[in-house]
GROMACS .gro file of C-alpha atoms in nm:
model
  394
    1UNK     CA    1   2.464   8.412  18.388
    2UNK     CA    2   2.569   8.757  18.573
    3UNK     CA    3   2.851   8.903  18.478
    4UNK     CA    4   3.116   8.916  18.722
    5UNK     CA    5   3.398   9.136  18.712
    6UNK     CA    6   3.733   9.090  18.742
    7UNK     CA    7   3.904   9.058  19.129
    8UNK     CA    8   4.164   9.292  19.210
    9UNK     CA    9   4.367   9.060  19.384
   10UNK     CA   10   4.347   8.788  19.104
   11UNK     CA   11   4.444   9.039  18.804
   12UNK     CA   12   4.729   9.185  19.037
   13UNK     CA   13   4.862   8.835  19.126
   14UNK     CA   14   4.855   8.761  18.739
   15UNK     CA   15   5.053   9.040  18.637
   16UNK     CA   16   5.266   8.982  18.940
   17UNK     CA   17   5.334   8.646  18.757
   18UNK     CA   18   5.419   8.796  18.436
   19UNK     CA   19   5.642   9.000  18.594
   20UNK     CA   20   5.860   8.704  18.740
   21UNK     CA   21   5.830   8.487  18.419
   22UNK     CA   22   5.945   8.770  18.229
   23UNK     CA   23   6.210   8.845  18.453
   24UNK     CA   24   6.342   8.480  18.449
   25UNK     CA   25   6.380   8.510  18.059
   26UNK     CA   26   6.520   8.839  18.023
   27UNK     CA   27   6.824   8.812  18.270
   28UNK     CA   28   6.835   8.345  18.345
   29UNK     CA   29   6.990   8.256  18.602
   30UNK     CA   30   7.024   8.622  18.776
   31UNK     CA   31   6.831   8.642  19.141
   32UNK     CA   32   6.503   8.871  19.171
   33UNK     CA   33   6.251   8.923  19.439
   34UNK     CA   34   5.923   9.140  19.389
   35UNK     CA   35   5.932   9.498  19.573
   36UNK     CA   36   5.696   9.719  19.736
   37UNK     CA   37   5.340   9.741  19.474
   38UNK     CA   38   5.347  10.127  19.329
   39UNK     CA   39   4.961  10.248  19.318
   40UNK     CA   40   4.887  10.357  18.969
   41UNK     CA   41   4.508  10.374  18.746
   42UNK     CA   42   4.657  10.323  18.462
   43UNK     CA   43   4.905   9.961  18.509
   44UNK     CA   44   5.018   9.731  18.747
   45UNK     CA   45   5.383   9.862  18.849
   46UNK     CA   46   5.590   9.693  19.145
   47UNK     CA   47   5.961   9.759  19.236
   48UNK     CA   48   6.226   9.479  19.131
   49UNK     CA   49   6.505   9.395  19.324
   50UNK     CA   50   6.745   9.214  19.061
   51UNK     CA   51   7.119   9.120  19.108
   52UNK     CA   52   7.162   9.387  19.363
   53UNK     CA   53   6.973   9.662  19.172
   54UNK     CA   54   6.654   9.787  19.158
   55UNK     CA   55   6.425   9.854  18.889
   56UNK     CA   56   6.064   9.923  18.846
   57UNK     CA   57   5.839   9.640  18.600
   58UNK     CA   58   5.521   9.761  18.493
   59UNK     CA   59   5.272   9.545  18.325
   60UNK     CA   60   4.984   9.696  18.118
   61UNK     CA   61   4.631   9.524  18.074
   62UNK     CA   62   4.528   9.513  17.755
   63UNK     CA   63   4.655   9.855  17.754
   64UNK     CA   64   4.338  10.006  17.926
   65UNK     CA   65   4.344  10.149  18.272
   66UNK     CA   66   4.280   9.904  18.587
   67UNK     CA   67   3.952  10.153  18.687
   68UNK     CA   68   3.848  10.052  18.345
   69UNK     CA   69   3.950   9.676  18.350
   70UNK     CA   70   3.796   9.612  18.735
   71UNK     CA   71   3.501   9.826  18.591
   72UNK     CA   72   3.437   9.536  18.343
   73UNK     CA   73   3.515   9.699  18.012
   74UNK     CA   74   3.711   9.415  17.895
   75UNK     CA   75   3.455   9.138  18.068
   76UNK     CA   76   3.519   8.893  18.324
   77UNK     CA   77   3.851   8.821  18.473
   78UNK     CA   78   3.850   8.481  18.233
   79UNK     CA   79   3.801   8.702  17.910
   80UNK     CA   80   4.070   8.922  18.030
   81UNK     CA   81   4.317   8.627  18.100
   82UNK     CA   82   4.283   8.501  17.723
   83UNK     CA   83   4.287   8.826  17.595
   84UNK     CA   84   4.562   8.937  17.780
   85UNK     CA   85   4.773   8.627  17.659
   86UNK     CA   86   4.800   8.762  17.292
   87UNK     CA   87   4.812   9.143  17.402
   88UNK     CA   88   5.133   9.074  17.593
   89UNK     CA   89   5.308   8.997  17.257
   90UNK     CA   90   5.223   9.180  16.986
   91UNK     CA   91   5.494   9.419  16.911
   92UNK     CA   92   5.220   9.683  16.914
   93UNK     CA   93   5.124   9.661  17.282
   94UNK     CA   94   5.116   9.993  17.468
   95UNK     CA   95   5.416   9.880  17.676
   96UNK     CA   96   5.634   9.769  17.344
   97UNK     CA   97   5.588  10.085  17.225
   98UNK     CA   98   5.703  10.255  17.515
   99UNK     CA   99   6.015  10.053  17.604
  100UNK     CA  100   6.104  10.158  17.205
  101UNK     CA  101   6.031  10.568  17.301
  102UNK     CA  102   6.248  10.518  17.590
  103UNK     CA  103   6.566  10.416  17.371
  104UNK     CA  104   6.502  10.715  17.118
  105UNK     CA  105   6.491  10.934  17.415
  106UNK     CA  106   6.800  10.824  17.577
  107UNK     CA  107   6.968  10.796  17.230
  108UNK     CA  108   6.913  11.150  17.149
  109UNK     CA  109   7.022  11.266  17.484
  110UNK     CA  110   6.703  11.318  17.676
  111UNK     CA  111   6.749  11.219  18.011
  112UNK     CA  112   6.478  10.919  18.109
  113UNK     CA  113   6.428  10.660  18.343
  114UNK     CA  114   6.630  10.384  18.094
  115UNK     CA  115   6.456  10.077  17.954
  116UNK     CA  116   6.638   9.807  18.095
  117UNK     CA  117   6.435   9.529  17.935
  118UNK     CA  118   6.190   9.458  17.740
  119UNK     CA  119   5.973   9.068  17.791
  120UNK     CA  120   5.628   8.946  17.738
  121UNK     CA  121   5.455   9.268  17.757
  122UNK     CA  122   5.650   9.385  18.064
  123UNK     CA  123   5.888   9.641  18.111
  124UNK     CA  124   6.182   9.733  18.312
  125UNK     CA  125   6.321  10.025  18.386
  126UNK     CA  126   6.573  10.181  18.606
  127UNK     CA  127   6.469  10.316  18.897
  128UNK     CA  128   6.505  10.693  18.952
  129UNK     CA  129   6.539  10.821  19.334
  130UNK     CA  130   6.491  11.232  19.357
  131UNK     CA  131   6.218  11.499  19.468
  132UNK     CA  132   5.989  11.536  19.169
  133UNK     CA  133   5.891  11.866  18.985
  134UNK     CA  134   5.544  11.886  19.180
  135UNK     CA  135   5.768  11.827  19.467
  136UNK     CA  136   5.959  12.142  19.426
  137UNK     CA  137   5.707  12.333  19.301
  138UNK     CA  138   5.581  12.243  19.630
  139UNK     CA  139   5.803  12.330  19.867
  140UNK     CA  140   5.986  12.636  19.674
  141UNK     CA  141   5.699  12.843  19.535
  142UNK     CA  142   5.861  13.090  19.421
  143UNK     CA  143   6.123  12.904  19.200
  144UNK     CA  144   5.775  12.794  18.976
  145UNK     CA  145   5.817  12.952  18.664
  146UNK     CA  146   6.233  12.843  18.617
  147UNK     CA  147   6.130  12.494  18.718
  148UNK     CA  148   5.862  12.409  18.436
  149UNK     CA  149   6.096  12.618  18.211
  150UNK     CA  150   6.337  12.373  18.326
  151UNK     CA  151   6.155  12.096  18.234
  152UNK     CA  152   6.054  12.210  17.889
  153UNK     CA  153   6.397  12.295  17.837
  154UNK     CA  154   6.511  11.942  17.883
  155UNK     CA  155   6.296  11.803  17.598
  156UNK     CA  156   6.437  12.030  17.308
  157UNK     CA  157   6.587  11.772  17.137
  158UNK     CA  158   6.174  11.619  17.069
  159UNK     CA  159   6.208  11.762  16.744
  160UNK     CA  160   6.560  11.547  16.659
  161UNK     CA  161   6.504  11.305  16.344
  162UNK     CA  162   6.538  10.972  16.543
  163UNK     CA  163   6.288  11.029  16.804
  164UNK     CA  164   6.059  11.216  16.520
  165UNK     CA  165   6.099  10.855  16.312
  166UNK     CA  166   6.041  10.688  16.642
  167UNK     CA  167   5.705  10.844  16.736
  168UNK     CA  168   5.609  10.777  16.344
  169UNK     CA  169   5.662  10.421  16.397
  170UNK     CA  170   5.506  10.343  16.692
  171UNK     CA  171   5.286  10.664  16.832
  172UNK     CA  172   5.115  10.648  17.190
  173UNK     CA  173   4.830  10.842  17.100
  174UNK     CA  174   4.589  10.738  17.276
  175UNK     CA  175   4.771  10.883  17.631
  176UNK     CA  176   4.678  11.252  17.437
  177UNK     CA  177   4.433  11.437  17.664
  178UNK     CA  178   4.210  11.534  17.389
  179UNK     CA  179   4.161  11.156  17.237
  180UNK     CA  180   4.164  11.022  17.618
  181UNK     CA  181   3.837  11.281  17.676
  182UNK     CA  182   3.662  11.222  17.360
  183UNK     CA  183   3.669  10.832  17.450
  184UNK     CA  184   3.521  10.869  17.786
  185UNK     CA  185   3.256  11.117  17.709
  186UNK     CA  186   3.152  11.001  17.419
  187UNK     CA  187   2.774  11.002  17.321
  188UNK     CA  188   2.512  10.855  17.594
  189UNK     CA  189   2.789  10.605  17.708
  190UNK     CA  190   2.953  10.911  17.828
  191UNK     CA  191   2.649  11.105  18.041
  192UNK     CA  192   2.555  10.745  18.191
  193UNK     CA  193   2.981  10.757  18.326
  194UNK     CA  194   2.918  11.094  18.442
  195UNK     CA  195   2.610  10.994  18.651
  196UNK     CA  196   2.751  10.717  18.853
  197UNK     CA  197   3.064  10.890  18.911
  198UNK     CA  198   3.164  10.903  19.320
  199UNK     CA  199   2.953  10.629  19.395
  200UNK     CA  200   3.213  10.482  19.619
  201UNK     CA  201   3.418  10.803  19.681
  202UNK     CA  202   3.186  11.089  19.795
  203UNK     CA  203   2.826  11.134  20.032
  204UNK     CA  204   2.561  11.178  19.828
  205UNK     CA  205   2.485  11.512  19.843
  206UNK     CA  206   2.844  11.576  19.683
  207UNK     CA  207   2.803  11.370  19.473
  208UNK     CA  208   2.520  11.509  19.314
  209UNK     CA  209   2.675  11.845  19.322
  210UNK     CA  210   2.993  11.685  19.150
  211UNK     CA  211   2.831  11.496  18.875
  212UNK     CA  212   2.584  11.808  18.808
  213UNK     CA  213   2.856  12.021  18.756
  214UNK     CA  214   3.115  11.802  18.597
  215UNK     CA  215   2.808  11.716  18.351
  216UNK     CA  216   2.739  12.070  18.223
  217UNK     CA  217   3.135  12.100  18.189
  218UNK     CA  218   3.156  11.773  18.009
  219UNK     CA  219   2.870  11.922  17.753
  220UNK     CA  220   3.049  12.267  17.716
  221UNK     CA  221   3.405  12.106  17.591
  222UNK     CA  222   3.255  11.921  17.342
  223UNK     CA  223   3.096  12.196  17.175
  224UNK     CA  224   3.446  12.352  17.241
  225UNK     CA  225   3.623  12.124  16.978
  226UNK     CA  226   3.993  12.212  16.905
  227UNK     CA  227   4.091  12.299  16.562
  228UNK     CA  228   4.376  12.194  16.442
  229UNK     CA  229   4.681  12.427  16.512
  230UNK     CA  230   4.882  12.566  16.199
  231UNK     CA  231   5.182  12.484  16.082
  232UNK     CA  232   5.360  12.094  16.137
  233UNK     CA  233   5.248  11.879  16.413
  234UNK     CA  234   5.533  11.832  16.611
  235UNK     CA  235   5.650  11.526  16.851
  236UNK     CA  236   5.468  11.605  17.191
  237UNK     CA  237   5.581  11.452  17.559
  238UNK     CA  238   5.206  11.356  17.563
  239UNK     CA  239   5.217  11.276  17.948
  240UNK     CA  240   5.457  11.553  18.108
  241UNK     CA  241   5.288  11.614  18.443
  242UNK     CA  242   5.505  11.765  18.709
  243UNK     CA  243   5.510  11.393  18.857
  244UNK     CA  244   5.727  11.244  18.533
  245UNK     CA  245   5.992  11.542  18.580
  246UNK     CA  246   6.238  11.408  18.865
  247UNK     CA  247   6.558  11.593  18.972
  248UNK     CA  248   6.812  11.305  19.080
  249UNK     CA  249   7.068  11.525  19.126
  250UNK     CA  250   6.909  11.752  19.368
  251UNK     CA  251   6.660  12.077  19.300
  252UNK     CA  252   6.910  12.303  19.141
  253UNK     CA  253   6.993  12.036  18.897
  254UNK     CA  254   6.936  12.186  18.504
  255UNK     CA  255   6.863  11.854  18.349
  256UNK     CA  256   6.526  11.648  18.489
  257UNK     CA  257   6.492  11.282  18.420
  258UNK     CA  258   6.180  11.228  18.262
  259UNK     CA  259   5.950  10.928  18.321
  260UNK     CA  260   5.663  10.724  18.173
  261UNK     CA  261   5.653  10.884  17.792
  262UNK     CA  262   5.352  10.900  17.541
  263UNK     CA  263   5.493  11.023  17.249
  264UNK     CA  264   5.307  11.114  16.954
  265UNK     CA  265   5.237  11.423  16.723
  266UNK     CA  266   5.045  11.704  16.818
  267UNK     CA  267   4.986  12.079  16.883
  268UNK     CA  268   5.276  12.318  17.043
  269UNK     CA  269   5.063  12.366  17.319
  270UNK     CA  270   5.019  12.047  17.452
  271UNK     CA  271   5.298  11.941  17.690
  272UNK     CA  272   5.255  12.309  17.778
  273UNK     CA  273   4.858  12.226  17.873
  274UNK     CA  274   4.920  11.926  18.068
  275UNK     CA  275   5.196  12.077  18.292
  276UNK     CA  276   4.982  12.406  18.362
  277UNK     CA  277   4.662  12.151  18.463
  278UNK     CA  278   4.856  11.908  18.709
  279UNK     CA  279   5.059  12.240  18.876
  280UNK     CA  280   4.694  12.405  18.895
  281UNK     CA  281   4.558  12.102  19.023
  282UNK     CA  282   4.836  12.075  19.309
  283UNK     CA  283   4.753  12.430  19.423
  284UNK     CA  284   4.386  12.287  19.519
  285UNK     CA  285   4.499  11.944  19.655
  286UNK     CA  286   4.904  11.975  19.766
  287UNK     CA  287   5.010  12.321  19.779
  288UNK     CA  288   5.004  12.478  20.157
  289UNK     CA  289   4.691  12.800  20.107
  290UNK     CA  290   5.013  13.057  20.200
  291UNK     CA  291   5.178  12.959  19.905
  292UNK     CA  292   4.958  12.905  19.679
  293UNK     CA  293   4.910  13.224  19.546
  294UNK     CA  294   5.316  13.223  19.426
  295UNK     CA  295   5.254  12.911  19.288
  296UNK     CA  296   5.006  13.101  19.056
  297UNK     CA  297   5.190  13.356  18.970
  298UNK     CA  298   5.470  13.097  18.836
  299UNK     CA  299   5.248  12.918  18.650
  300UNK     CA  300   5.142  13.238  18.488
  301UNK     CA  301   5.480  13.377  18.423
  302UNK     CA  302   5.586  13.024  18.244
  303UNK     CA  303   5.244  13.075  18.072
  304UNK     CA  304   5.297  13.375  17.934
  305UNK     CA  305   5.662  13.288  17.858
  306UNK     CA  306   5.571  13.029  17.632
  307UNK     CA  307   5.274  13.204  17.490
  308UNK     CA  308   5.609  13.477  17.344
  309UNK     CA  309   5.751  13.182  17.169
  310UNK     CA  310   5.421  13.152  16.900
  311UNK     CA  311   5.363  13.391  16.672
  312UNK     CA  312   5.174  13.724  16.779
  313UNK     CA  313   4.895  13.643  16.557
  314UNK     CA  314   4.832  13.300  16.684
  315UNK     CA  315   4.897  13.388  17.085
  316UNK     CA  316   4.515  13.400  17.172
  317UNK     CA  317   4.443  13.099  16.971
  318UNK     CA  318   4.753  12.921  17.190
  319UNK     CA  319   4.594  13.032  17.492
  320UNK     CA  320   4.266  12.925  17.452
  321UNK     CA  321   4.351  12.588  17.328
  322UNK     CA  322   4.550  12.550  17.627
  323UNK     CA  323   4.288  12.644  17.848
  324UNK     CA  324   4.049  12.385  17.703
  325UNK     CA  325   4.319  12.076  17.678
  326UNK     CA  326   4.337  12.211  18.070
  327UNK     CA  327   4.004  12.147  18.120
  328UNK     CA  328   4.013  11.800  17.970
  329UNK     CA  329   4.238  11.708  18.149
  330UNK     CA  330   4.130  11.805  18.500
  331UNK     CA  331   3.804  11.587  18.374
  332UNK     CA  332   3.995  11.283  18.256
  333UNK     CA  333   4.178  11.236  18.572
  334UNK     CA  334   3.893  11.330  18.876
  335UNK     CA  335   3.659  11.135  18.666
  336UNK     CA  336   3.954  10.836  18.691
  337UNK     CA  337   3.954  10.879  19.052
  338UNK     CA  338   3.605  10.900  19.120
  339UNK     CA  339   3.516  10.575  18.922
  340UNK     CA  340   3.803  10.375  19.032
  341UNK     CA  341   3.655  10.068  19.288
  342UNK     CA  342   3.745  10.087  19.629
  343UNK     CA  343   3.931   9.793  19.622
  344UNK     CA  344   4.198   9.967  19.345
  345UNK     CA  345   4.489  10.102  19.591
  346UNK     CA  346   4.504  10.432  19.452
  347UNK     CA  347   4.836  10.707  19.444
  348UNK     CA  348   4.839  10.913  19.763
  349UNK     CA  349   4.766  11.213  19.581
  350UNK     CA  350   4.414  11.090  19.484
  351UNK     CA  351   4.248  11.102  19.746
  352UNK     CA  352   4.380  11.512  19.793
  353UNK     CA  353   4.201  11.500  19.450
  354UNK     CA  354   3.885  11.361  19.530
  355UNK     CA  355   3.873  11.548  19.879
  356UNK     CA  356   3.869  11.885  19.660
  357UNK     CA  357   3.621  11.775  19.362
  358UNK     CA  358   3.431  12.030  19.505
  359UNK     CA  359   3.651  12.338  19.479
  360UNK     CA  360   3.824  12.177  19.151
  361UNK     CA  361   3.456  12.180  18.948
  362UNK     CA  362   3.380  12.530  19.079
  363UNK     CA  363   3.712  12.607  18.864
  364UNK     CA  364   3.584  12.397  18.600
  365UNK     CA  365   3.225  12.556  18.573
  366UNK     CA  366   3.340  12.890  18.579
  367UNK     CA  367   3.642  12.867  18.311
  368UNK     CA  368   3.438  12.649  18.042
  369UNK     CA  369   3.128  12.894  18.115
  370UNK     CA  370   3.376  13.166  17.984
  371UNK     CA  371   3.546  12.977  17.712
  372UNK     CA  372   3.181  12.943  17.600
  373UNK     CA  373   3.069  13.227  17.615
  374UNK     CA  374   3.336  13.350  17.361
  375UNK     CA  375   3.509  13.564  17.601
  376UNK     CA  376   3.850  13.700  17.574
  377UNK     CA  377   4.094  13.390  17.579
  378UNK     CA  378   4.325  13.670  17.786
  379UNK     CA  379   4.037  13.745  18.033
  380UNK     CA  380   3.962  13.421  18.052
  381UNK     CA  381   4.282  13.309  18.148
  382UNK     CA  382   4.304  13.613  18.412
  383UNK     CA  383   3.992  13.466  18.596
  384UNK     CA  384   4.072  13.139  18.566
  385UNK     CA  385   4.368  13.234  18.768
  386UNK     CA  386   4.196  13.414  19.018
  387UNK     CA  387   3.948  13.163  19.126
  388UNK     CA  388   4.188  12.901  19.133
  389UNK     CA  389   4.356  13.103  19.374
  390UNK     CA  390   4.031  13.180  19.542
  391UNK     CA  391   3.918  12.829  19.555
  392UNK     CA  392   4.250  12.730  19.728
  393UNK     CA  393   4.204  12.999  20.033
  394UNK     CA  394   3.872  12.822  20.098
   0.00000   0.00000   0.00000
C-alpha cells in the first residue's frame, strides 16, 4: 500500500480541535472563538479570542516541524493521530516544557509573552501587540547596534538560579542551531534533502544552482565542527531572532518582550549568532538596498561590542564560532522554506527568503570557503560583511 502523507487541512483541523477542547478545560464555562491562523514551520498557532481577551494557542506535532510532518517523517496522517494522542501529555512534550520556561522567565523578571495556560499539549499565551526588533531595525537603520544591545540587555538575568534550575529540568535543546543542522544533514539522509530541495519553490535552473551550492556549503560546516567553548555553559535564549524581540511600548522602549523561548545550555556566543544571522538575512530579503549598508555597519558595531566582553585571548575563537553557528543557521531555515509543500501557508517573510536563495548562498559559498580555508576569523568576518552588502545592492 502507498504511503500517503498527511493532509494539511486534516492535521490543521485536528489541532484546531485540540485547541478548543483544551480551551474548554482550562477556563469551563468561559466563551472562546478561534482567531485568524498565524503561518508558522514549526507549529500550528491561531489567535484566541477568550472572555474578551485575546491570546495566542499554539499546538506542536509531535514536536517536529509541519514541513517535516506533511513531508511524512512521522508517516501517514493515521500514525500521526495515535501518536500525537500520547505526545500531547507527557509532561516532556516540547510545548510543556516551554509553558514551564515561560514562568521562570517572567518570575525572574524577564519580560515575555506570559503563559496563560497550560492543557493537553497546547499552550496559551498572552498576546503581545508592538513593532518587532526586525521591524525597527528596519525602518531606523541607524539605531541597529543600540537595538540588539537592547535586546541582549533585557536577558541578563539568564544566568539567575531559578531560570538556570529551570533550563536543567526541562532543556529545549533541540531548537539549538547547531543540533537542529546536524539532524538535517546528517549522513546520506542529509545530501538526498539537499537534492530535492526547491522542488516546489524555484525553476529549475535555480534550483540546481541552489542545491549545488547549498551542497558544497552543507559539506564545508561539517568538517567545520565547533569545539566546545571554555569555561561554564551558560543558559542560552536558544531562539532570539529579531522576530521574538517586540517593543509594546513603542521603539524607544528599554525593555523588549521576548517571545517563543528555547532555553538550554550552551556557548556565549550563541544568542549572539542567531541575532547577527536573522538581521543579516533581513538585509538580503527586508531591508530597502539604501539602507542596507547602515544596517551592516550596526550589526558590526554590536558584533564587535560583544566580541570586548570575552576575553582577548578567546576573541577570534568567539568570532569564528559565531560565524559558523551563522552559517547553520541561514541553512536550517532556507532549507525549511524550500522543502516546505505548497500547501503549508508559510510567514510572509518566506517567500522574501526564498526569492533571494540566490544572493543568500553566494554569501554562504564565499564565507564557509574562507572559514575553510583557515583564514583570519577577523578577515573573514570583514568579507563576509562586504558581500552581504554587495549581494543586497544587486
Amino acid at each position: 500500500m502507498p504511503h500517503v502523507l498527511p493532509e494539511p487541512g486534516a492535521l490543521f483541523e485536528l489541532s484546531a480541535d485540540r485547541i478548543r477542547r483544551a480551551a474548554a478545560e482550562e477556563w469551563p464555562g468561559e466563551p472562546m472563538t478561534l482567531g485568524a491562523h498565524v503561518p508558522s514551520v514549526t507549529g500550528y498557532v491561531r489567535r484566541v479570542h477568550l472572555a474578551g481577551r485575546e491570546l495566542f494557542a499554539k499546538d506542536s506535532v509531535l514536536g517536529l516541524s509541519l514541513v517535516s510532518v506533511l513531508r511524512g517523517v512521522a508517516g501517514d496522517g493515521g500514525r500521526v493521530r495515535a501518536a500525537q494522542a500520547a505526545y500531547a501529555t507527557s509532561p516532556t512534550s516540547l510545548l510543556a516544557r516551554e509553558a514551564a520556561q515561560l514562568r521562570a522567565l517572567d518570575a525572574a523578571g524577564i519580560r515575555v509573552g506570559r503563559c496563560a495556560g497550560y492543557r493537553r499539549g497546547v499552550l496559551f499565551t498572552e498576546a503581545v501587540t508592538g513593532p518587532s526588533l526586525l521591524d525597527l531595525i528596519t525602518k531606523e537603520p541607524a539605531r541597529t547596534a543600540d537595538l540588539m544591545t537592547g535586546a541582549v540587555r533585557g536577558l541578563a538575568a539568564l544566568q539567575s538560579p531559578a531560570v538556570v534550575a529551570a533550563v536543567d529540568a526541562a532543556p529545549i535543546a533541540e531548537r539549538g542551531i547547531d543540533t537542529t543542522f546536524r539532524r538535517k544533514f546528517n549522513g546520506i539522509s542529509g545530501r538526498a534533502y539537499v537534492a530535492w530541495l526547491g522542488f516546489e519553490q524555484l525553476d529549475e535552473r535555480t534550483r540546481r544552482g541552489v542545491v549545488a551550492v547549498l551542497g558544497a556549503v552543507v559539506a564545508r560546516l561539517l568538517k567545520l565542527r565547533l569545539t566546545p567553548a571554555p569555561g561554564p555553559r551558560l543558559v542560552v535564549y536558544g531562539d532570539l531572532k529579531p522576530e521574538h524581540v517586540l517593543f509594546p511600548d513603542g521603539p524607544d522602549e528599554q525593555n523588549p518582550v521576548f517571545i517563543d523561548p528555547g532555553l538550554s545550555r550552551g556557548g556565549a556566543h550563541q544568542d549572539n549568532a542567531k541575532l547577527v544571522s536573522r538581521a543579516l538575512l533581513a538585509v538580503l530579503t527586508a531591508t530597502p538596498v539604501h539602507r542596507a549598508a547602515l544596517v551592516v555597519e550596526g550589526i558590526d558595531a554590536f558584533t564587535q561590542d560583544q566580541a570586548r566582553l570575552i576575553g582577548r585571548g578567546e576573541r577570534r575563537m568567539w568570532l569564528r564560532r559565531l560565524m559558523i553557528t551563522w552559517l547553520m543557521d541561514s541553512v536550517n531555515i532556507l532549507s525549511t522554506y524550500l522543502a516546505a509543500p505548497a500547501s503549508l501557508p508559510l510567514p510572509e517573510h518566506a517567500r522574501a527568503v526564498v526569492d533571494a536563495a540566490p544572493a543568500l548562498c553566494t554569501v554562504l559559498d564565499s564565507v564557509s570557503a574562507n572559514l575553510t580555508a583557515g583564514t583570519d576569523p577577523d578577515v573573514v568576518w570583514r568579507l563576509a560583511l562586504a558581500s552581504v552588502t554587495r549581494a543586497a545592492v544587486r
